[in-house]
GROMACS .gro file of C-alpha atoms in nm:
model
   99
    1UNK     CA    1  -0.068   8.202   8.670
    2UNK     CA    2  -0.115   7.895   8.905
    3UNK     CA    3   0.053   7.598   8.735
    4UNK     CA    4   0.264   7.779   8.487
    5UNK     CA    5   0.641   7.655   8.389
    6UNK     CA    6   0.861   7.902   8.451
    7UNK     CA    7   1.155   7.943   8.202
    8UNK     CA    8   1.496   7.773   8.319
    9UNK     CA    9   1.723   8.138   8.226
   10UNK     CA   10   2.066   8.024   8.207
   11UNK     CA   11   2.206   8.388   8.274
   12UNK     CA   12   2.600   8.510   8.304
   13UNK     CA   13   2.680   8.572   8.710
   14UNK     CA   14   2.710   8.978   8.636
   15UNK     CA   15   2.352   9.046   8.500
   16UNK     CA   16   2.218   9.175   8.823
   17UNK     CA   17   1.870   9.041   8.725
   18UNK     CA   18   1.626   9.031   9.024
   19UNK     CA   19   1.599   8.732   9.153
   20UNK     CA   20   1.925   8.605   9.033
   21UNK     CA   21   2.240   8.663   9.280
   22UNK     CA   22   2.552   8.705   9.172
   23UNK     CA   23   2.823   8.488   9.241
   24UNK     CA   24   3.156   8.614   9.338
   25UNK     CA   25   3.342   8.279   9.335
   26UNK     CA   26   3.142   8.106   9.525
   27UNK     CA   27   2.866   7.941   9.247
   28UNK     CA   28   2.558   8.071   9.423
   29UNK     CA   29   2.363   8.198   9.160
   30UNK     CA   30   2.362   7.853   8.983
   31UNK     CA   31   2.290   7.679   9.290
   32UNK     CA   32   1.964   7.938   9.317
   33UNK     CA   33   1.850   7.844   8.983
   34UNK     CA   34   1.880   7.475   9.019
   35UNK     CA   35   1.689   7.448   9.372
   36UNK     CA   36   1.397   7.711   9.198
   37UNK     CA   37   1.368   7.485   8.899
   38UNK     CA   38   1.354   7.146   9.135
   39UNK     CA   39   1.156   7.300   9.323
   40UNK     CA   40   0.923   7.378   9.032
   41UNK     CA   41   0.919   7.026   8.896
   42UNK     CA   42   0.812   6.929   9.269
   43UNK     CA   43   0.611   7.172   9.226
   44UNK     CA   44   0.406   7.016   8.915
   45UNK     CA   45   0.409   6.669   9.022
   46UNK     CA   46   0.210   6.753   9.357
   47UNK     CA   47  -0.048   6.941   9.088
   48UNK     CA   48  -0.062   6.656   8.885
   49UNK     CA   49  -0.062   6.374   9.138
   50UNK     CA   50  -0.388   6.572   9.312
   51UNK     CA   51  -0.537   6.680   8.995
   52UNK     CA   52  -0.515   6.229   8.903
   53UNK     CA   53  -0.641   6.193   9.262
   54UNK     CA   54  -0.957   6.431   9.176
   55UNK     CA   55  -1.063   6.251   8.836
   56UNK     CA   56  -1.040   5.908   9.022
   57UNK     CA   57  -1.224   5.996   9.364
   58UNK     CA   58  -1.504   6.181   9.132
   59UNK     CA   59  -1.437   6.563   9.295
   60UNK     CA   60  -1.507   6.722   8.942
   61UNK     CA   61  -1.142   6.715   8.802
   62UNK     CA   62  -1.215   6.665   8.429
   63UNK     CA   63  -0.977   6.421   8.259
   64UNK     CA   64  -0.832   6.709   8.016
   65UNK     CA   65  -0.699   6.886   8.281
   66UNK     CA   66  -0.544   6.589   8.502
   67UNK     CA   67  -0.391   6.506   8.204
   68UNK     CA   68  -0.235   6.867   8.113
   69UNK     CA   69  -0.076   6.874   8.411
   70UNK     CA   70   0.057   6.496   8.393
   71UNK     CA   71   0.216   6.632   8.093
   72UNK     CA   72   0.325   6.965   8.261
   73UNK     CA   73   0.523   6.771   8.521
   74UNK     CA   74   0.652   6.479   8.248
   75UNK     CA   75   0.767   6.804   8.059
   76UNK     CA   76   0.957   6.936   8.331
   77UNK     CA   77   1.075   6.591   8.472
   78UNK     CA   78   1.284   6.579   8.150
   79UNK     CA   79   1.411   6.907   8.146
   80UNK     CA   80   1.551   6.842   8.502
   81UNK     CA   81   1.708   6.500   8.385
   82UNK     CA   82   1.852   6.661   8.048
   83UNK     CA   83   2.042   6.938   8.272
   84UNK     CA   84   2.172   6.643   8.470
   85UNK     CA   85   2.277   6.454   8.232
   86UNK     CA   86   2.479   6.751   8.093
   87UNK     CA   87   2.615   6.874   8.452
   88UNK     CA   88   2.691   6.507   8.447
   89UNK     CA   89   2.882   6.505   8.074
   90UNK     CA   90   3.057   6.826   8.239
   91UNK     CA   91   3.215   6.686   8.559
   92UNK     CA   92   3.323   6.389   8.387
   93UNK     CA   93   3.490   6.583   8.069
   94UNK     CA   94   3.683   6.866   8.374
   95UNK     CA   95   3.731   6.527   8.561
   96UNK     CA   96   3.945   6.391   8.254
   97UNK     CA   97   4.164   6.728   8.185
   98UNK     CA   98   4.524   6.681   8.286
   99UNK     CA   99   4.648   6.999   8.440
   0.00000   0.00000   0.00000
């Protein structure tokens, strides 16, 4: 499925899922997720940006589906700034604890 969204799983480090690594200390499997899903959204802006660039150079992109994948990307554009705005919210709150 070219141009699908693929679920953000938020998944505990001892799952063993394919795909997913666990991390042992060291944070990795996080740090997988959030360079897939980046990587995604990068993913669906290039789609959108050359599915724009076919409905205004007249290659037969219809308008419907430039603008399905504008939304695609938009879609995912927030998803990426809600999770750093709460990885954000985090660092700040473990930044205030007193130990």
């Amino acid at each position: 499925m070219s141009g699908a969204i693929s679920p953000l799983r938020i998944l505990p480090a001892d799952t063993g899922v394919a795909g997913v690594r666990p991390s042992h200390g060291s944070g990795s499997g996080f740090l997988d997720v959030l360079h897939s899903a980046m990587g995604d959204m990068q993913h669906l802006q290039g789609q959108a940006e050359s599915k724009v660039a076919g409905v205004l150079d007249g290659s037969g992109t219809d308008v419907h589906t430039a603008m399905i994948a504008v939304e695609k990307a938009d879609l995912s554009f927030q998803l990426m700034m809600q999770v750093r705005n709460k990885i954000v919210s985090a660092y700040e709150e473990i930044s205030r604890m007193q130990f």
